Tab-separated table of C-alpha atoms in Angstrom:
chain	number	residue	atom	x	y	z
A	1	MET	CA	97.839	98.229	101.051
A	2	PHE	CA	101.098	97.400	102.849
A	3	THR	CA	101.453	100.322	105.245
A	4	THR	CA	104.042	100.157	108.045
A	5	PRO	CA	101.486	99.072	110.701
A	6	ARG	CA	100.276	96.317	108.370
A	7	LEU	CA	103.823	95.100	107.752
A	8	ILE	CA	104.213	94.967	111.525
A	9	LEU	CA	100.941	93.028	111.739
A	10	ILE	CA	102.198	90.510	109.141
A	11	ALA	CA	105.323	89.983	111.211
A	12	LEU	CA	103.317	89.684	114.448
A	13	GLY	CA	100.948	87.165	112.834
A	14	ALA	CA	103.908	85.153	111.545
A	15	ALA	CA	105.575	85.197	114.964
A	16	LEU	CA	102.313	84.061	116.619
A	17	ASN	CA	101.840	81.224	114.089
A	18	PHE	CA	105.422	80.134	114.595
A	19	SER	CA	105.510	80.238	118.389
A	20	ILE	CA	102.189	78.490	119.161
A	21	GLY	CA	102.422	76.107	116.174
A	22	THR	CA	105.910	74.956	117.162
A	23	ILE	CA	104.888	74.249	120.765
A	24	VAL	CA	101.880	72.180	119.619
A	25	TYR	CA	103.980	70.308	117.029
A	26	MET	CA	106.565	69.400	119.666
A	27	VAL	CA	104.027	68.030	122.156
A	28	LYS	CA	102.369	65.984	119.348
A	29	LEU	CA	98.773	66.975	119.982
A	30	PRO	CA	96.368	65.780	117.237
A	31	ILE	CA	95.738	69.449	116.336
A	32	TYR	CA	97.970	72.141	114.818
A	33	LEU	CA	97.114	75.651	116.148
A	34	ASP	CA	99.557	77.082	113.595
A	35	SER	CA	97.203	79.583	111.920
A	36	ILE	CA	96.005	81.674	114.874
A	37	GLY	CA	98.169	84.573	113.658
A	38	THR	CA	96.725	84.233	110.140
A	39	ILE	CA	93.117	84.366	111.374
A	40	LEU	CA	93.890	87.182	113.824
A	41	THR	CA	95.456	89.196	110.985
A	42	VAL	CA	92.212	88.848	109.027
A	43	LEU	CA	90.121	89.962	112.015
A	44	LEU	CA	92.302	92.985	112.730
A	45	LEU	CA	92.022	94.195	109.112
A	46	ALA	CA	88.249	93.654	108.764
A	47	PRO	CA	86.224	94.779	106.862
A	48	ASP	CA	88.828	95.241	104.081
A	49	ARG	CA	88.759	91.683	102.659
A	50	MET	CA	91.441	92.290	100.032
A	51	ALA	CA	93.980	93.656	102.530
A	52	ALA	CA	92.981	90.958	105.028
A	53	PHE	CA	93.617	88.183	102.484
A	54	PHE	CA	96.992	89.432	101.257
A	55	CYS	CA	98.304	90.296	104.728
A	56	ALA	CA	97.112	86.941	106.141
A	57	TRP	CA	98.733	85.114	103.222
A	58	ALA	CA	101.997	87.001	103.791
A	59	ALA	CA	101.881	86.238	107.536
A	60	ALA	CA	101.282	82.537	106.852
A	61	TRP	CA	104.150	82.225	104.388
A	62	ALA	CA	106.535	84.300	106.511
A	63	SER	CA	105.896	81.902	109.383
A	64	LEU	CA	106.406	78.911	107.040
A	65	ALA	CA	109.813	80.271	106.070
A	66	VAL	CA	110.846	80.321	109.744
A	67	SER	CA	108.984	77.186	110.929
A	68	GLY	CA	110.462	75.065	108.134
A	69	LEU	CA	113.713	74.954	110.090
A	70	VAL	CA	111.906	73.213	112.989
A	71	ASN	CA	109.163	71.250	111.219
A	72	PRO	CA	110.319	69.890	107.827
A	73	PHE	CA	106.736	68.894	106.868
A	74	LEU	CA	105.321	72.410	106.986
A	75	PRO	CA	106.584	73.986	103.737
A	76	TRP	CA	104.589	71.406	101.738
A	77	PHE	CA	101.382	72.741	103.222
A	78	ALA	CA	101.954	76.222	101.775
A	79	LEU	CA	98.837	75.896	99.604
A	80	THR	CA	96.754	74.999	102.658
A	81	ASP	CA	97.840	78.284	104.232
A	82	VAL	CA	96.669	80.204	101.171
A	83	ALA	CA	93.307	78.400	101.379
A	84	ILE	CA	92.984	79.229	105.093
A	85	ALA	CA	93.796	82.908	104.417
A	86	LEU	CA	91.233	82.995	101.600
A	87	VAL	CA	88.408	81.327	103.555
A	88	ALA	CA	89.182	83.485	106.587
A	89	ALA	CA	89.090	86.654	104.455
A	90	LEU	CA	85.735	85.605	102.970
A	91	LEU	CA	84.058	84.284	106.128
A	92	VAL	CA	85.803	85.406	109.317
A	93	VAL	CA	85.858	89.067	108.265
A	94	GLY	CA	82.048	89.001	108.430
A	95	ALA	CA	82.203	87.831	112.033
A	96	ALA	CA	84.618	90.535	113.201
A	97	LYS	CA	81.855	92.809	114.518
A	98	THR	CA	80.247	89.999	116.527
A	99	PHE	CA	83.619	89.002	117.969
A	100	ARG	CA	84.283	92.576	119.109
A	101	ASP	CA	80.794	93.364	120.473
A	102	ARG	CA	80.678	94.680	124.051
A	103	PRO	CA	79.091	93.183	126.020
A	104	LEU	CA	79.747	89.813	124.448
A	105	ARG	CA	76.597	88.248	122.916
A	106	SER	CA	77.390	84.611	123.610
A	107	GLY	CA	74.844	83.064	121.200
A	108	PRO	CA	75.996	84.791	117.990
A	109	PHE	CA	79.628	84.595	119.167
A	110	VAL	CA	79.539	80.805	119.561
A	111	ALA	CA	77.574	80.363	116.315
A	112	GLN	CA	80.069	82.457	114.323
A	113	VAL	CA	83.081	80.693	115.865
A	114	LEU	CA	81.597	77.287	114.993
A	115	MET	CA	80.563	78.276	111.470
A	116	CYS	CA	83.883	79.940	110.571
A	117	GLY	CA	85.944	77.191	112.237
A	118	ILE	CA	84.140	74.284	110.602
A	119	ALA	CA	84.162	75.878	107.128
A	120	THR	CA	87.866	76.726	107.378
A	121	GLY	CA	88.607	73.236	108.716
A	122	VAL	CA	86.793	71.414	105.929
A	123	VAL	CA	88.543	73.461	103.220
A	124	SER	CA	91.902	73.007	104.945
A	125	ALA	CA	91.390	69.213	105.160
A	126	ILE	CA	90.431	68.916	101.493
A	127	VAL	CA	93.484	70.906	100.367
A	128	SER	CA	95.898	69.079	102.727
A	129	VAL	CA	94.919	65.451	102.120
A	130	PRO	CA	96.565	65.023	98.684
A	131	VAL	CA	99.842	66.341	100.149
A	132	VAL	CA	99.596	63.975	103.133
A	133	VAL	CA	98.816	60.957	100.952
A	134	TYR	CA	100.857	61.430	97.780
A	135	LEU	CA	103.920	63.173	99.216
A	136	PHE	CA	104.260	61.442	102.584
A	137	GLY	CA	102.189	58.262	102.185
A	138	GLY	CA	99.959	59.331	105.072
A	139	VAL	CA	102.953	59.563	107.422
A	140	THR	CA	103.381	62.985	109.018
A	141	GLY	CA	105.040	64.061	112.228
A	142	SER	CA	102.009	65.678	113.862
A	143	GLY	CA	99.767	64.041	116.447
A	144	SER	CA	97.067	63.570	113.771
A	145	ALA	CA	99.188	60.647	112.474
A	146	PHE	CA	97.694	58.670	115.386
A	147	VAL	CA	94.208	59.285	114.005
A	148	VAL	CA	95.268	58.237	110.470
A	149	ALA	CA	96.772	55.097	112.008
A	150	LEU	CA	93.530	54.364	113.896
A	151	PHE	CA	91.470	54.577	110.697
A	152	LEU	CA	93.985	52.389	108.866
A	153	LYS	CA	93.777	49.780	111.621
A	154	SER	CA	90.013	49.795	111.258
A	155	GLY	CA	90.455	48.720	107.633
A	156	LYS	CA	90.108	52.026	105.797
A	157	HIS	CA	92.038	52.722	102.579
A	158	LEU	CA	94.962	55.179	102.933
A	159	MET	CA	93.212	58.014	101.053
A	160	SER	CA	89.981	57.509	103.039
A	161	ALA	CA	91.906	57.307	106.314
A	162	ALA	CA	93.771	60.548	105.618
A	163	MET	CA	90.565	62.300	104.466
A	164	LEU	CA	88.550	61.099	107.485
A	165	SER	CA	91.367	62.077	109.811
A	166	GLY	CA	91.519	65.517	108.183
A	167	LEU	CA	87.758	65.999	108.343
A	168	LEU	CA	87.764	64.943	111.997
A	169	ASN	CA	90.799	66.921	113.185
A	170	ASP	CA	90.791	70.048	111.048
A	171	PRO	CA	87.323	71.401	111.907
A	172	ILE	CA	88.024	70.918	115.647
A	173	ASP	CA	91.442	72.496	115.235
A	174	LYS	CA	90.101	75.451	113.235
A	175	VAL	CA	87.182	76.046	115.622
A	176	LEU	CA	89.763	76.281	118.418
A	177	GLN	CA	91.953	78.568	116.326
A	178	VAL	CA	89.060	80.888	115.415
A	179	LEU	CA	88.023	80.960	119.087
A	180	LEU	CA	91.535	81.831	120.280
A	181	ALA	CA	91.978	84.422	117.514
A	182	ALA	CA	88.585	85.962	118.400
A	183	LEU	CA	89.521	86.178	122.081
A	184	LEU	CA	92.861	87.811	121.245
A	185	TYR	CA	91.006	90.166	118.882
A	186	ARG	CA	88.655	91.173	121.708
A	187	ALA	CA	91.647	91.856	123.955
A	188	THR	CA	93.540	93.948	121.377
A	189	PRO	CA	93.592	97.688	122.182
A	190	GLY	CA	91.348	99.803	119.922
A	191	GLU	CA	94.229	102.188	119.262
A	192	PHE	CA	96.192	99.406	117.561
A	193	ILE	CA	93.214	98.386	115.423
A	194	ALA	CA	92.586	102.015	114.404
A	195	MET	CA	96.237	102.304	113.382
A	196	LEU	CA	95.907	99.203	111.184
A	197	ARG	CA	92.643	100.219	109.533
A	198	GLY	CA	93.274	103.936	109.352
A	199	PRO	CA	94.858	105.841	106.488
A	200	ALA	CA	98.490	105.494	107.521
A	201	PRO	CA	101.153	106.695	105.063
A	202	ALA	CA	102.196	103.873	102.719
A	203	ILE	CA	105.848	102.961	102.477
A	204	GLN	CA	105.718	102.342	98.749
B	1	MET	CA	128.960	82.411	96.904
B	2	THR	CA	126.031	84.825	97.291
B	3	PRO	CA	123.074	84.121	99.599
B	4	ASN	CA	120.883	83.996	96.466
B	5	GLY	CA	123.078	81.271	94.977
B	6	ALA	CA	123.136	79.303	98.238
B	7	PHE	CA	119.342	79.516	98.588
B	8	ALA	CA	118.900	78.446	94.940
B	9	VAL	CA	121.235	75.455	95.448
B	10	GLY	CA	119.402	74.589	98.673
B	11	PHE	CA	116.040	74.826	96.916
B	12	VAL	CA	117.135	72.411	94.151
B	13	LEU	CA	118.588	69.939	96.678
B	14	ILE	CA	115.397	70.017	98.772
B	15	ALA	CA	113.215	69.619	95.670
B	16	LEU	CA	115.281	66.570	94.698
B	17	ALA	CA	114.870	65.078	98.185
B	18	VAL	CA	111.097	65.607	97.987
B	19	SER	CA	110.948	63.949	94.552
B	20	ASN	CA	111.613	60.629	96.328
B	21	PRO	CA	114.483	59.325	94.185
B	22	GLY	CA	115.381	55.629	94.157
B	23	PRO	CA	118.466	54.157	95.887
B	24	ARG	CA	120.943	55.272	93.218
B	25	GLY	CA	119.463	58.738	92.997
B	26	LEU	CA	119.397	59.077	96.773
B	27	ALA	CA	123.044	57.992	97.031
B	28	LEU	CA	124.013	60.600	94.411
B	29	LEU	CA	121.991	63.237	96.242
B	30	VAL	CA	123.736	62.449	99.540
B	31	VAL	CA	127.147	62.674	97.839
B	32	LEU	CA	126.205	65.990	96.221
B	33	THR	CA	124.964	67.416	99.531
B	34	LEU	CA	128.083	66.248	101.357
B	35	ALA	CA	130.274	67.809	98.664
B	36	PHE	CA	128.418	71.113	99.044
B	37	ALA	CA	128.725	70.887	102.842
B	38	LEU	CA	132.427	70.065	102.923
B	39	ILE	CA	133.507	72.515	100.229
B	40	GLU	CA	131.375	75.468	101.302
B	41	LEU	CA	131.200	74.991	105.081
B	42	ARG	CA	134.072	72.644	106.059
B	43	GLY	CA	133.961	72.123	109.854
B	44	ALA	CA	130.652	73.945	110.291
B	45	ALA	CA	128.941	71.162	108.326
B	46	ALA	CA	129.004	69.101	111.540
B	47	ILE	CA	126.877	71.762	113.268
B	48	ALA	CA	124.278	71.541	110.487
B	49	LEU	CA	124.176	67.744	110.714
B	50	ARG	CA	123.849	67.881	114.510
B	51	ARG	CA	120.969	70.371	114.301
B	52	ALA	CA	119.243	68.229	111.671
B	53	ALA	CA	119.603	65.199	113.941
B	54	ILE	CA	118.090	67.144	116.860
B	55	VAL	CA	115.048	68.011	114.700
B	56	VAL	CA	114.574	64.634	112.993
B	57	LEU	CA	115.404	62.087	115.746
B	58	PRO	CA	112.308	62.826	117.908
B	59	LEU	CA	110.252	62.798	114.721
B	60	ALA	CA	111.701	59.405	113.765
B	61	ALA	CA	110.927	58.039	117.241
B	62	PHE	CA	107.335	59.291	117.017
B	63	MET	CA	106.754	57.930	113.504
B	64	GLY	CA	108.372	54.637	114.488
B	65	LEU	CA	105.993	54.382	117.443
B	66	VAL	CA	102.925	55.043	115.256
B	67	TRP	CA	103.818	53.078	112.127
B	68	VAL	CA	106.061	50.277	113.340
B	69	GLY	CA	104.600	49.882	116.815
B	70	PHE	CA	100.922	50.606	116.232
B	71	VAL	CA	100.030	50.153	112.532
B	72	GLY	CA	102.704	47.519	111.836
B	73	GLU	CA	102.546	47.962	108.047
B	74	ALA	CA	104.010	50.322	105.454
B	75	PRO	CA	101.476	52.638	103.737
B	76	TYR	CA	101.952	50.970	100.324
B	77	GLN	CA	101.179	47.572	101.889
B	78	ILE	CA	97.973	48.934	103.391
B	79	ALA	CA	96.996	50.393	100.010
B	80	SER	CA	97.558	47.045	98.259
B	81	ALA	CA	95.744	45.149	101.049
B	82	ALA	CA	98.361	42.397	100.677
B	83	GLY	CA	99.218	42.224	104.359
B	84	GLY	CA	102.307	43.953	105.666
B	85	THR	CA	105.221	43.551	108.030
B	86	ARG	CA	106.790	45.694	110.739
B	87	HIS	CA	110.075	45.333	108.880
B	88	ALA	CA	108.594	47.044	105.818
B	89	ALA	CA	107.065	49.746	108.035
B	90	LEU	CA	110.459	50.340	109.634
B	91	ALA	CA	112.102	50.577	106.204
B	92	TYR	CA	109.437	53.052	105.044
B	93	VAL	CA	109.775	55.257	108.142
B	94	GLY	CA	113.577	55.037	107.891
B	95	GLY	CA	113.516	56.130	104.244
B	96	LEU	CA	111.151	59.020	104.939
B	97	CYS	CA	113.162	60.168	107.954
B	98	GLY	CA	116.336	59.959	105.866
B	99	ARG	CA	114.813	62.317	103.304
B	100	LEU	CA	113.564	64.635	106.050
B	101	PHE	CA	117.030	64.630	107.601
B	102	LEU	CA	118.471	65.619	104.232
B	103	ILE	CA	115.922	68.433	103.860
B	104	VAL	CA	116.603	69.890	107.318
B	105	ALA	CA	120.357	69.456	106.888
B	106	VAL	CA	120.297	71.349	103.564
B	107	ALA	CA	118.275	74.193	105.117
B	108	GLN	CA	120.744	74.387	108.004
B	109	LEU	CA	123.742	74.228	105.646
B	110	VAL	CA	122.423	77.173	103.624
B	111	VAL	CA	121.819	79.248	106.756
B	112	LEU	CA	125.178	78.299	108.300
B	113	ARG	CA	127.009	79.100	105.062
B	114	PHE	CA	126.513	82.744	106.016
B	115	ARG	CA	127.018	82.380	109.762
B	116	ALA	CA	129.523	85.240	109.712
B	117	LEU	CA	126.757	87.632	108.627
B	118	THR	CA	124.149	89.107	110.952
B	119	PRO	CA	120.529	88.363	109.964
B	120	LEU	CA	120.245	91.970	108.758
B	121	GLN	CA	123.329	91.628	106.535
B	122	LEU	CA	122.081	88.312	105.152
B	123	ILE	CA	118.661	89.707	104.270
B	124	ARG	CA	120.282	92.810	102.784
B	125	ALA	CA	122.331	90.635	100.435
B	126	LEU	CA	119.271	88.785	99.124
B	127	ALA	CA	117.934	89.872	95.717
B	128	LEU	CA	114.349	90.393	96.882
B	129	PRO	CA	111.871	93.296	96.653
B	130	ALA	CA	112.465	95.894	99.370
B	131	SER	CA	109.058	95.278	100.986
B	132	VAL	CA	109.772	91.533	101.340
B	133	LYS	CA	113.154	92.264	102.917
B	134	ARG	CA	111.487	94.704	105.310
B	135	VAL	CA	108.910	92.103	106.385
B	136	LEU	CA	111.653	89.526	106.968
B	137	VAL	CA	113.724	91.916	109.102
B	138	ILE	CA	110.693	93.031	111.117
B	139	THR	CA	109.536	89.391	111.561
B	140	LEU	CA	112.916	88.345	112.955
B	141	SER	CA	112.933	91.397	115.203
B	142	LEU	CA	109.410	90.659	116.428
B	143	ILE	CA	110.194	86.999	117.141
B	144	ALA	CA	112.883	88.274	119.517
B	145	THR	CA	110.376	90.785	120.936
B	146	LEU	CA	107.844	87.994	121.472
B	147	ARG	CA	110.454	85.933	123.311
B	148	HIS	CA	111.070	88.859	125.652
B	149	ALA	CA	107.312	89.362	126.023
B	150	ILE	CA	106.930	85.672	126.928
B	151	ASP	CA	109.628	85.975	129.624
B	152	ARG	CA	108.073	89.114	131.085
B	153	ALA	CA	104.497	87.826	131.040
B	154	HIS	CA	105.587	84.461	132.459
B	155	ILE	CA	107.438	86.067	135.368
B	156	ALA	CA	104.574	88.487	136.025
B	157	LEU	CA	102.000	85.677	136.135
B	158	ILE	CA	104.236	83.629	138.452
B	159	ALA	CA	104.598	86.675	140.726
B	160	ALA	CA	100.811	87.096	140.695
B	161	GLY	CA	100.375	83.457	141.726
B	162	THR	CA	98.513	82.594	138.509
B	163	LEU	CA	101.212	80.243	137.163
B	164	THR	CA	103.887	78.144	138.832
B	165	ARG	CA	107.544	77.694	137.868
B	166	ALA	CA	107.331	73.895	137.767
B	167	ALA	CA	104.918	71.954	135.554
B	168	SER	CA	101.489	71.907	137.190
B	169	LEU	CA	97.789	71.578	136.513
B	170	ARG	CA	97.446	75.282	137.311
B	171	ASN	CA	99.714	76.084	134.352
B	172	VAL	CA	97.446	74.037	132.069
B	173	VAL	CA	94.309	75.767	133.377
B	174	HIS	CA	95.767	79.287	133.165
B	175	GLY	CA	98.030	78.785	130.133
B	176	TRP	CA	95.632	80.827	128.004
B	177	ARG	CA	96.208	83.854	130.277
B	178	LEU	CA	99.888	83.632	129.411
B	179	VAL	CA	99.065	83.716	125.688
B	180	GLN	CA	96.804	86.755	126.189
B	181	ALA	CA	99.398	88.495	128.362
B	182	VAL	CA	102.103	87.842	125.751
B	183	TRP	CA	99.894	89.152	122.925
B	184	LEU	CA	98.947	92.306	124.835
B	185	SER	CA	102.548	92.862	125.852
B	186	ALA	CA	103.713	92.471	122.229
B	187	VAL	CA	100.975	94.770	120.901
B	188	THR	CA	101.818	97.401	123.524
B	189	ILE	CA	105.511	97.229	122.637
B	190	VAL	CA	104.716	97.530	118.922
B	191	LEU	CA	102.342	100.441	119.538
B	192	GLY	CA	105.014	102.242	121.544
B	193	ARG	CA	107.564	101.680	118.811
B	194	MET	CA	105.328	102.825	115.947
B	195	ARG	CA	103.835	105.819	117.749
B	196	ASP	CA	106.841	107.140	119.670
B	197	LYS	CA	110.176	105.398	119.185
B	198	TRP	CA	110.416	104.897	115.431
B	199	PRO	CA	109.287	108.405	114.391
B	200	VAL	CA	111.811	109.965	116.795
B	201	GLU	CA	114.642	107.725	115.622
B	202	ASN	CA	113.498	107.670	111.972
B	203	THR	CA	113.866	103.888	112.115
B	204	VAL	CA	111.837	102.875	109.056
B	205	ALA	CA	113.673	105.250	106.720
B	206	ARG	CA	117.016	104.120	108.153
B	207	LEU	CA	116.040	100.473	107.679
B	208	ASP	CA	115.056	101.184	104.071
B	209	ARG	CA	118.386	102.884	103.410
B	210	THR	CA	120.262	99.989	105.020
B	211	LEU	CA	118.392	97.372	103.000
B	212	ALA	CA	118.762	99.309	99.752
B	213	GLY	CA	122.482	99.927	100.325
B	214	GLY	CA	123.640	96.305	100.020
B	215	GLU	CA	125.175	94.759	96.925
B	216	ALA	CA	122.311	92.369	96.233
B	217	ARG	CA	123.745	90.616	93.165
B	218	LEU	CA	121.554	87.807	91.887
B	219	PHE	CA	124.262	85.210	91.198
B	220	ALA	CA	128.029	85.638	91.258
B	221	GLY	CA	131.314	83.847	91.984
B	222	ALA	CA	130.883	80.236	93.099
B	223	ASP	CA	127.147	80.382	92.304
B	224	ARG	CA	128.076	80.035	88.630
B	225	ILE	CA	129.873	76.796	89.420
B	226	TRP	CA	127.451	75.275	91.928
B	227	LEU	CA	124.195	76.000	90.105
B	228	PRO	CA	125.085	74.201	86.830
B	229	ILE	CA	126.569	71.304	88.844
B	230	VAL	CA	123.464	70.939	91.008
B	231	LEU	CA	121.057	71.287	88.079
B	232	GLY	CA	123.027	68.779	85.990
B	233	ALA	CA	123.282	66.363	88.906
B	234	GLY	CA	119.577	66.838	89.519
B	235	ILE	CA	118.752	65.480	86.054
B	236	VAL	CA	121.083	62.510	86.660
B	237	ILE	CA	119.487	61.878	90.100
B	238	LEU	CA	115.992	61.904	88.611
B	239	LEU	CA	117.012	59.481	85.836
B	240	ALA	CA	119.459	57.286	87.786
B	241	ASP	CA	116.936	54.648	88.788
B	242	ARG	CA	115.044	54.680	85.502
B	243	ILE	CA	117.942	53.640	83.267
B	244	GLY	CA	120.260	50.669	83.425
B	245	GLY	CA	117.834	48.224	85.068
B	246	ALA	CA	116.931	47.725	88.685
B	247	PHE	CA	119.415	48.492	91.426
């Protein structure tokens, strides 16, 4: 399962998560964009769902190990990353063909991006909210803290505010992430994809 | 001290900071962390503290703006619907930022403890499966590659008139082209390495030999002193505010 090209892909996915996620965290946007590498890893390994899941999981955690030095909140969302990798492996893999179609069929493309993004976002919100509420009291360093604060000001309970904020932000964030991953997937050379999916000699 | 021991000590200290100890426990945790910093790192401890401040201060300013400036109440006051104060919000944000500072400082201390080692030597000394070590080495290498790819793509897009050097609306509009250019550049570099460079230089086999050749002992030397101390202190920290009445 972990051939040399796939190990390289894990590292590339981790580096992509880290670089874009860190920029977004520093400018305090109410989104995250820290799983584009995870979703792209899944797309590049489609249709092998098992390999896609494990490689995406590894990419997500490798990026957590590095990003934790910049964003001290991130390591506590390790379970969210596993959930994103799992949902992506189950759902996004099925959309890989549509995302790669030439010429681009805009109707199915948009529908798949929306469906995969919203599903991933809802799962991610549900898994993240207990961490946000019980570990940090709703206070996190990302721009979504503004949205939690807005709901709290409107009289919502902390748990409801964090859940509503998650359900509002995460689907938008994940739709954007699936879209960006799909566009990068379309731009990736076929030779690289063949190397990842093909029977390369395993290291172990 | 081995890297495994330092990472284990760091993990326990971070877990204790996350467990949200009371004032006594927190004071003990700070003393324990300072002892680790001064004994194991001496002067370099200041670098770790400075780096932690650089990471946490903007975060503290942002959280202060949201919770003290905008919400004006601490989360527990909102939950109890008893009406809150900015003072309590400030205390809550201060406490949370203090814990975050401790977490980042511990992570930096552990990394700086082995500042004399190259990243490759540090990873080689870790007691991890070979495939995990390989992924870590390749990830660090590819982060550097991505940085170079960003520089190249950025300069190329400026030369093409797509982006500008200074901040501009054009950069916002065409920022996505930079991301695509960086990705394609990185993929092309990786393809070239895997297809041509690495087979010729036998890089993967050499890397495996290098990673397997280290003395990756699980725990040794000062680890056997620090680990029992930290674990014992951890129990005291967890119990400190539960026995002997309120602080």
